[in-house]
Amino acid sequence: MSTTTATATATTKWWSGGRSPFNVEYGKIMMWYFLMSDAFTFGALLISYGTTRFATQGWPDPNHVFNSFPGLGSGYPLLFVSLMTFILILSSVTMVLAVQAGQNMNKRAVVSNLIFTIIGGLAFLGCQAWEWTHLHHEGAWWGRNPFLNADGTQSTTNFTNFFFTITGFHGFHVFSGVVINIIMLIMTLNNTFEKRGHYLMIEKAGLYWHFVDLVWVFVFTCFYLV
Amino acid sequence: MQDLRVLDDAHAAAARKEVYRVTIILSILTIVELALGYSMVNMSEQSFSRHLIKGIILILMLAKAFYIVAYFMHLKHELRNMIMTIVLPLGLFIWFIIAFLADGNSFRELRNKYAPYDQESNIPVKQNQHNEQEKGTIELKKAVE
């Protein structure tokens, strides 16, 4: 008897039916596939940015373009964007904690961590709104680029066009993530998940929120650092 | 069917510990990235060290992406089948990046060779440029002299 069980577990036939080969709930798999398609969308945007940058003679130095901090004025390269990055990382951490609290059926912890995540998301959007306004006051917008190339030559509008399009598309994702998290918060407060017996919905919202953080890692590196 | 049973306390504590560990790793990676980015402030645009730092930053970026996907999105703890259905299609990006960046580079070289009058560096610099940018430009010109 024991030998048959041993061989059965050694050669688990995941694809011969009767079980889920991924062992993941349907909605979560679909969220993963949606995020994969979204990754290709963002990838296409970032790769077109890279291609254009490689095809262009010069490019503005991000350390000279993004060097302002609200209340401090200019001359602080990378400072404001580091604040934005840490806000998003921390909101991602509170989201993991909300997911784990949901797995423990701990409603109070889910609610508080979701609130922290929503505050983080709103803070990030506020930072982005400030930065866009600031750049707009400096004369930057789609089709307008006041910044010179790093070598002092005139720059094309490729720089601002890609910056506003890609950070705008990412900001739109953050905004939808905040809306989704608010819906999750309302559903938790209404005991929807308690009655359902599981908090799997929070895990799907969590996947989306982490993806937003993941995209920011790439956007942040491509526009502000490299 | 997925196992929906409630996790026991020891399991939950271990999971929380993992979250804190990954948070610290992500913060350190971000701080190193920012320090490297800051070190490039007055470096000349085409210098080797600047390209090297950019390369290191890109590797750190991939490390951060790995930690977010593997631990925050929990992919590392899924079945191998599940991991492969997500990761393998993303392998297309390796080809995308190499092909498109090479294409952009070749376009620039061809234009410089056959249509040099079309270079954007020939566009005259307009007056009333952004002040901060002027400052940076002057610094750079001094460095060249």
GROMACS .gro file of C-alpha atoms in nm:
model
  371
    1MET     CA    1   0.000   0.000   0.000
    2SER     CA    2   0.270   0.246   0.102
    3THR     CA    3   0.474   0.175  -0.212
    4THR     CA    4   0.176   0.246  -0.440
    5THR     CA    5   0.116   0.580  -0.264
    6ALA     CA    6   0.484   0.666  -0.299
    7THR     CA    7   0.487   0.599  -0.673
    8ALA     CA    8   0.157   0.786  -0.714
    9THR     CA    9   0.298   1.101  -0.551
   10ALA     CA   10   0.630   1.068  -0.734
   11THR     CA   11   0.462   1.079  -1.074
   12THR     CA   12   0.171   1.318  -1.024
   13LYS     CA   13  -0.003   1.346  -1.360
   14TRP     CA   14  -0.099   1.716  -1.361
   15TRP     CA   15  -0.232   1.709  -1.715
   16SER     CA   16  -0.441   1.390  -1.719
   17GLY     CA   17  -0.754   1.553  -1.580
   18GLY     CA   18  -0.934   1.547  -1.249
   19ARG     CA   19  -0.724   1.825  -1.098
   20SER     CA   20  -0.616   2.180  -1.172
   21PRO     CA   21  -0.267   2.168  -1.324
   22PHE     CA   22  -0.192   2.512  -1.180
   23ASN     CA   23  -0.358   2.460  -0.840
   24VAL     CA   24  -0.465   2.826  -0.850
   25GLU     CA   25  -0.818   2.957  -0.829
   26TYR     CA   26  -0.972   3.053  -1.167
   27GLY     CA   27  -1.001   3.428  -1.102
   28LYS     CA   28  -0.640   3.446  -0.989
   29ILE     CA   29  -0.515   3.276  -1.307
   30MET     CA   30  -0.720   3.517  -1.514
   31MET     CA   31  -0.574   3.811  -1.318
   32TRP     CA   32  -0.224   3.677  -1.392
   33TYR     CA   33  -0.303   3.652  -1.764
   34PHE     CA   34  -0.450   4.002  -1.766
   35LEU     CA   35  -0.136   4.133  -1.594
   36MET     CA   36   0.076   3.952  -1.850
   37SER     CA   37  -0.108   4.131  -2.131
   38ASP     CA   38  -0.064   4.458  -1.942
   39ALA     CA   39   0.307   4.381  -1.907
   40PHE     CA   40   0.327   4.356  -2.285
   41THR     CA   41   0.149   4.691  -2.321
   42PHE     CA   42   0.391   4.862  -2.083
   43GLY     CA   43   0.679   4.672  -2.240
   44ALA     CA   44   0.579   4.800  -2.585
   45LEU     CA   45   0.568   5.158  -2.455
   46LEU     CA   46   0.903   5.132  -2.279
   47ILE     CA   47   1.073   4.956  -2.570
   48SER     CA   48   0.948   5.222  -2.814
   49TYR     CA   49   1.091   5.478  -2.572
   50GLY     CA   50   1.425   5.293  -2.575
   51THR     CA   51   1.424   5.259  -2.953
   52THR     CA   52   1.357   5.630  -3.001
   53ARG     CA   53   1.625   5.715  -2.750
   54PHE     CA   54   1.878   5.499  -2.933
   55ALA     CA   55   1.775   5.661  -3.262
   56THR     CA   56   1.821   6.016  -3.125
   57GLN     CA   57   2.151   6.205  -3.107
   58GLY     CA   58   2.116   6.354  -2.762
   59TRP     CA   59   1.888   6.325  -2.462
   60PRO     CA   60   1.824   6.552  -2.160
   61ASP     CA   61   1.998   6.457  -1.836
   62PRO     CA   62   1.726   6.345  -1.589
   63ASN     CA   63   1.935   6.475  -1.299
   64HIS     CA   64   1.894   6.827  -1.443
   65VAL     CA   65   1.528   6.793  -1.543
   66PHE     CA   66   1.386   6.630  -1.230
   67ASN     CA   67   1.560   6.820  -0.951
   68SER     CA   68   1.282   7.003  -0.765
   69PHE     CA   69   1.117   6.927  -0.434
   70PRO     CA   70   0.801   7.102  -0.310
   71GLY     CA   71   0.895   7.370  -0.056
   72LEU     CA   72   1.270   7.331  -0.117
   73GLY     CA   73   1.297   7.461  -0.474
   74SER     CA   74   1.533   7.313  -0.730
   75GLY     CA   75   1.878   7.160  -0.702
   76TYR     CA   76   1.779   6.828  -0.544
   77PRO     CA   77   1.817   6.563  -0.813
   78LEU     CA   78   1.628   6.235  -0.753
   79LEU     CA   79   1.496   6.342  -0.412
   80PHE     CA   80   1.128   6.376  -0.503
   81VAL     CA   81   1.118   6.061  -0.713
   82SER     CA   82   1.279   5.862  -0.430
   83LEU     CA   83   0.992   5.974  -0.207
   84MET     CA   84   0.742   5.855  -0.470
   85THR     CA   85   0.923   5.522  -0.505
   86PHE     CA   86   0.924   5.456  -0.131
   87ILE     CA   87   0.556   5.551  -0.101
   88LEU     CA   88   0.470   5.291  -0.366
   89ILE     CA   89   0.694   5.020  -0.215
   90LEU     CA   90   0.543   5.073   0.130
   91SER     CA   91   0.188   5.065  -0.006
   92SER     CA   92   0.280   4.736  -0.174
   93VAL     CA   93   0.401   4.603   0.162
   94THR     CA   94   0.074   4.695   0.336
   95MET     CA   95  -0.111   4.525   0.049
   96VAL     CA   96   0.079   4.197   0.112
   97LEU     CA   97  -0.008   4.229   0.480
   98ALA     CA   98  -0.376   4.278   0.386
   99VAL     CA   99  -0.363   3.965   0.169
  100GLN     CA  100  -0.205   3.764   0.452
  101ALA     CA  101  -0.461   3.897   0.701
  102GLY     CA  102  -0.731   3.783   0.459
  103GLN     CA  103  -0.580   3.433   0.451
  104ASN     CA  104  -0.609   3.432   0.831
  105MET     CA  105  -0.971   3.559   0.811
  106ASN     CA  106  -0.862   3.859   1.019
  107LYS     CA  107  -1.110   4.126   0.909
  108ARG     CA  108  -0.972   4.408   1.127
  109ALA     CA  109  -0.618   4.369   0.990
  110VAL     CA  110  -0.751   4.350   0.633
  111VAL     CA  111  -0.940   4.678   0.681
  112SER     CA  112  -0.649   4.869   0.839
  113ASN     CA  113  -0.392   4.747   0.586
  114LEU     CA  114  -0.626   4.825   0.296
  115ILE     CA  115  -0.670   5.179   0.432
  116PHE     CA  116  -0.289   5.222   0.449
  117THR     CA  117  -0.259   5.095   0.092
  118ILE     CA  118  -0.526   5.338  -0.031
  119ILE     CA  119  -0.354   5.628   0.149
  120GLY     CA  120  -0.023   5.527  -0.013
  121GLY     CA  121  -0.184   5.516  -0.356
  122LEU     CA  122  -0.345   5.857  -0.310
  123ALA     CA  123  -0.015   6.002  -0.182
  124PHE     CA  124   0.161   5.871  -0.492
  125LEU     CA  125  -0.104   6.023  -0.719
  126GLY     CA  126  -0.070   6.354  -0.532
  127CYS     CA  127   0.308   6.349  -0.586
  128GLN     CA  128   0.261   6.277  -0.953
  129ALA     CA  129   0.008   6.559  -0.987
  130TRP     CA  130   0.255   6.798  -0.824
  131GLU     CA  131   0.536   6.687  -1.053
  132TRP     CA  132   0.328   6.717  -1.369
  133THR     CA  133   0.210   7.064  -1.265
  134HIS     CA  134   0.567   7.169  -1.191
  135LEU     CA  135   0.694   7.043  -1.528
  136HIS     CA  136   0.402   7.210  -1.703
  137HIS     CA  137   0.494   7.541  -1.540
  138GLU     CA  138   0.847   7.496  -1.670
  139GLY     CA  139   0.699   7.470  -2.020
  140ALA     CA  140   0.707   7.092  -2.063
  141TRP     CA  141   0.407   6.913  -2.210
  142TRP     CA  142   0.321   6.683  -2.499
  143GLY     CA  143   0.481   6.847  -2.802
  144ARG     CA  144   0.678   7.101  -2.598
  145ASN     CA  145   1.023   7.040  -2.450
  146PRO     CA  146   1.203   7.328  -2.276
  147PHE     CA  147   1.496   7.111  -2.167
  148LEU     CA  148   1.827   7.096  -2.352
  149ASN     CA  149   2.018   6.780  -2.426
  150ALA     CA  150   2.294   6.688  -2.184
  151ASP     CA  151   2.551   6.811  -2.438
  152GLY     CA  152   2.380   7.152  -2.463
  153THR     CA  153   2.217   7.098  -2.803
  154GLN     CA  154   1.848   7.148  -2.872
  155SER     CA  155   1.641   6.848  -2.766
  156THR     CA  156   1.346   6.697  -2.954
  157THR     CA  157   0.999   6.663  -2.806
  158ASN     CA  158   1.047   6.283  -2.785
  159PHE     CA  159   1.162   6.323  -2.427
  160THR     CA  160   0.848   6.495  -2.295
  161ASN     CA  161   0.612   6.297  -2.520
  162PHE     CA  162   0.735   5.964  -2.384
  163PHE     CA  163   0.762   6.091  -2.026
  164PHE     CA  164   0.403   6.217  -2.007
  165THR     CA  165   0.256   5.925  -2.200
  166ILE     CA  166   0.425   5.650  -1.999
  167THR     CA  167   0.405   5.806  -1.650
  168GLY     CA  168   0.047   5.907  -1.739
  169PHE     CA  169  -0.043   5.551  -1.833
  170HIS     CA  170   0.117   5.427  -1.513
  171GLY     CA  171  -0.065   5.693  -1.309
  172PHE     CA  172  -0.390   5.578  -1.468
  173HIS     CA  173  -0.310   5.226  -1.343
  174VAL     CA  174  -0.241   5.359  -0.993
  175PHE     CA  175  -0.574   5.542  -1.005
  176SER     CA  176  -0.765   5.227  -1.108
  177GLY     CA  177  -0.577   5.033  -0.839
  178VAL     CA  178  -0.690   5.283  -0.575
  179VAL     CA  179  -1.051   5.253  -0.699
  180ILE     CA  180  -1.028   4.871  -0.686
  181ASN     CA  181  -0.884   4.887  -0.334
  182ILE     CA  182  -1.164   5.120  -0.220
  183ILE     CA  183  -1.419   4.872  -0.358
  184MET     CA  184  -1.236   4.591  -0.171
  185LEU     CA  185  -1.250   4.800   0.148
  186ILE     CA  186  -1.625   4.858   0.112
  187MET     CA  187  -1.684   4.486   0.044
  188THR     CA  188  -1.475   4.391   0.350
  189LEU     CA  189  -1.665   4.636   0.570
  190ASN     CA  190  -1.994   4.492   0.440
  191ASN     CA  191  -1.875   4.143   0.548
  192THR     CA  192  -1.902   4.018   0.189
  193PHE     CA  193  -1.587   3.808   0.224
  194GLU     CA  194  -1.674   3.688   0.574
  195LYS     CA  195  -2.002   3.548   0.438
  196ARG     CA  196  -1.821   3.401   0.137
  197GLY     CA  197  -1.577   3.226   0.370
  198HIS     CA  198  -1.260   3.346   0.197
  199TYR     CA  199  -1.076   3.665   0.102
  200LEU     CA  200  -0.957   3.549  -0.243
  201MET     CA  201  -1.083   3.874  -0.397
  202ILE     CA  202  -0.828   4.069  -0.190
  203GLU     CA  203  -0.554   3.847  -0.336
  204LYS     CA  204  -0.661   3.939  -0.691
  205ALA     CA  205  -0.670   4.310  -0.607
  206GLY     CA  206  -0.331   4.260  -0.441
  207LEU     CA  207  -0.183   4.108  -0.758
  208TYR     CA  208  -0.299   4.413  -0.953
  209TRP     CA  209  -0.154   4.652  -0.695
  210HIS     CA  210   0.186   4.476  -0.690
  211PHE     CA  211   0.190   4.491  -1.068
  212VAL     CA  212   0.148   4.870  -1.049
  213ASP     CA  213   0.449   4.878  -0.814
  214LEU     CA  214   0.641   4.648  -1.049
  215VAL     CA  215   0.579   4.873  -1.349
  216TRP     CA  216   0.696   5.173  -1.148
  217VAL     CA  217   1.030   4.997  -1.088
  218PHE     CA  218   1.082   4.993  -1.465
  219VAL     CA  219   0.937   5.340  -1.536
  220PHE     CA  220   1.139   5.493  -1.253
  221THR     CA  221   1.463   5.336  -1.375
  222CYS     CA  222   1.409   5.418  -1.742
  223PHE     CA  223   1.310   5.784  -1.695
  224TYR     CA  224   1.477   5.906  -1.379
  225LEU     CA  225   1.793   5.700  -1.336
  226VAL     CA  226   1.929   5.580  -1.668
  227MET     CA  227  -0.952   2.267  -0.632
  228GLN     CA  228  -0.745   2.508  -0.432
  229ASP     CA  229  -0.696   2.448  -0.065
  230LEU     CA  230  -0.883   2.730   0.108
  231ARG     CA  231  -0.809   2.623   0.463
  232VAL     CA  232  -0.710   2.892   0.707
  233LEU     CA  233  -0.336   2.913   0.766
  234ASP     CA  234  -0.213   2.823   1.110
  235ASP     CA  235  -0.033   3.078   1.327
  236ALA     CA  236   0.323   2.950   1.273
  237HIS     CA  237   0.273   2.958   0.899
  238ALA     CA  238   0.134   3.313   0.916
  239ALA     CA  239   0.426   3.433   1.129
  240ALA     CA  240   0.676   3.286   0.881
  241ALA     CA  241   0.494   3.452   0.592
  242ARG     CA  242   0.500   3.788   0.770
  243LYS     CA  243   0.871   3.750   0.841
  244GLU     CA  244   0.931   3.690   0.471
  245VAL     CA  245   0.742   4.010   0.387
  246TYR     CA  246   0.962   4.215   0.622
  247ARG     CA  247   1.278   4.055   0.481
  248VAL     CA  248   1.174   4.135   0.123
  249THR     CA  249   1.079   4.492   0.223
  250ILE     CA  250   1.429   4.547   0.361
  251ILE     CA  251   1.590   4.396   0.050
  252LEU     CA  252   1.378   4.617  -0.180
  253SER     CA  253   1.461   4.929   0.025
  254ILE     CA  254   1.834   4.856   0.017
  255LEU     CA  255   1.826   4.792  -0.359
  256THR     CA  256   1.637   5.120  -0.411
  257ILE     CA  257   1.882   5.317  -0.197
  258VAL     CA  258   2.179   5.169  -0.386
  259GLU     CA  259   2.008   5.255  -0.717
  260LEU     CA  260   1.948   5.613  -0.604
  261ALA     CA  261   2.306   5.651  -0.479
  262LEU     CA  262   2.436   5.527  -0.816
  263GLY     CA  263   2.197   5.760  -0.998
  264TYR     CA  264   2.315   6.050  -0.783
  265SER     CA  265   2.681   5.966  -0.851
  266MET     CA  266   2.617   6.029  -1.223
  267VAL     CA  267   2.515   6.396  -1.169
  268ASN     CA  268   2.836   6.557  -1.295
  269MET     CA  269   2.969   6.270  -1.502
  270SER     CA  270   3.013   6.332  -1.874
  271GLU     CA  271   2.741   6.181  -2.091
  272GLN     CA  272   2.947   5.937  -2.300
  273SER     CA  273   3.202   5.827  -2.037
  274PHE     CA  274   3.257   5.457  -1.977
  275SER     CA  275   3.188   5.480  -1.604
  276ARG     CA  276   2.847   5.636  -1.673
  277HIS     CA  277   2.753   5.347  -1.902
  278LEU     CA  278   2.881   5.100  -1.644
  279ILE     CA  279   2.670   5.259  -1.369
  280LYS     CA  280   2.365   5.254  -1.597
  281GLY     CA  281   2.424   4.882  -1.655
  282ILE     CA  282   2.448   4.813  -1.282
  283ILE     CA  283   2.126   5.010  -1.223
  284LEU     CA  284   1.947   4.798  -1.486
  285ILE     CA  285   2.064   4.476  -1.317
  286LEU     CA  286   1.942   4.605  -0.979
  287MET     CA  287   1.609   4.691  -1.146
  288LEU     CA  288   1.571   4.330  -1.259
  289ALA     CA  289   1.655   4.210  -0.906
  290LYS     CA  290   1.382   4.434  -0.764
  291ALA     CA  291   1.135   4.306  -1.023
  292PHE     CA  292   1.224   3.949  -0.924
  293TYR     CA  293   1.160   4.014  -0.553
  294ILE     CA  294   0.825   4.183  -0.619
  295VAL     CA  295   0.699   3.908  -0.851
  296ALA     CA  296   0.843   3.614  -0.657
  297TYR     CA  297   0.748   3.716  -0.303
  298PHE     CA  298   0.490   3.998  -0.307
  299MET     CA  299   0.295   3.842  -0.594
  300HIS     CA  300   0.372   3.501  -0.444
  301LEU     CA  301   0.472   3.345  -0.776
  302LYS     CA  302   0.771   3.162  -0.626
  303HIS     CA  303   0.539   2.956  -0.406
  304GLU     CA  304   0.312   2.848  -0.691
  305LEU     CA  305   0.343   2.523  -0.885
  306ARG     CA  306   0.609   2.499  -1.155
  307ASN     CA  307   0.336   2.473  -1.422
  308MET     CA  308   0.190   2.804  -1.306
  309ILE     CA  309   0.529   2.978  -1.293
  310MET     CA  310   0.616   2.864  -1.645
  311THR     CA  311   0.286   2.976  -1.798
  312ILE     CA  312   0.367   3.331  -1.678
  313VAL     CA  313   0.744   3.346  -1.717
  314LEU     CA  314   0.797   3.176  -2.053
  315PRO     CA  315   0.584   3.418  -2.261
  316LEU     CA  316   0.768   3.710  -2.099
  317GLY     CA  317   1.088   3.563  -2.243
  318LEU     CA  318   0.978   3.728  -2.570
  319PHE     CA  319   1.099   4.052  -2.416
  320ILE     CA  320   1.461   3.937  -2.449
  321TRP     CA  321   1.417   3.934  -2.824
  322PHE     CA  322   1.206   4.253  -2.830
  323ILE     CA  323   1.465   4.452  -2.641
  324ILE     CA  324   1.767   4.335  -2.840
  325ALA     CA  325   1.593   4.370  -3.178
  326PHE     CA  326   1.430   4.709  -3.122
  327LEU     CA  327   1.723   4.880  -2.952
  328ALA     CA  328   1.957   4.755  -3.226
  329ASP     CA  329   1.709   4.886  -3.481
  330GLY     CA  330   1.701   5.231  -3.318
  331ASN     CA  331   2.078   5.241  -3.304
  332SER     CA  332   2.115   5.141  -3.668
  333PHE     CA  333   1.857   5.404  -3.770
  334ARG     CA  334   2.064   5.674  -3.598
  335GLU     CA  335   2.386   5.557  -3.762
  336LEU     CA  336   2.230   5.538  -4.108
  337ARG     CA  337   2.085   5.887  -4.071
  338ASN     CA  338   2.418   6.029  -3.954
  339LYS     CA  339   2.588   5.872  -4.254
  340TYR     CA  340   2.340   5.946  -4.531
  341ALA     CA  341   2.139   6.244  -4.406
  342PRO     CA  342   2.358   6.440  -4.166
  343TYR     CA  343   2.168   6.765  -4.241
  344ASP     CA  344   1.867   6.602  -4.076
  345GLN     CA  345   2.030   6.570  -3.734
  346GLU     CA  346   1.830   6.720  -3.451
  347SER     CA  347   2.154   6.863  -3.306
  348ASN     CA  348   2.143   7.109  -3.598
  349ILE     CA  349   1.824   7.265  -3.459
  350PRO     CA  350   1.929   7.608  -3.324
  351VAL     CA  351   1.902   7.644  -2.945
  352LYS     CA  352   1.608   7.870  -2.862
  353GLN     CA  353   1.638   8.158  -2.617
  354ASN     CA  354   1.468   8.159  -2.274
  355GLN     CA  355   1.547   7.798  -2.203
  356HIS     CA  356   1.483   7.662  -1.859
  357ASN     CA  357   1.733   7.816  -1.616
  358GLU     CA  358   1.837   7.498  -1.437
  359GLN     CA  359   1.913   7.339  -1.767
  360GLU     CA  360   2.129   7.636  -1.872
  361LYS     CA  361   2.327   7.596  -1.551
  362GLY     CA  362   2.391   7.229  -1.621
  363THR     CA  363   2.495   7.311  -1.976
  364ILE     CA  364   2.745   7.571  -1.856
  365GLU     CA  365   2.891   7.326  -1.606
  366LEU     CA  366   2.937   7.074  -1.881
  367LYS     CA  367   3.095   7.321  -2.121
  368LYS     CA  368   3.344   7.418  -1.849
  369ALA     CA  369   3.424   7.053  -1.793
  370VAL     CA  370   3.493   7.010  -2.164
  371GLU     CA  371   3.727   7.312  -2.167
   0.00000   0.00000   0.00000
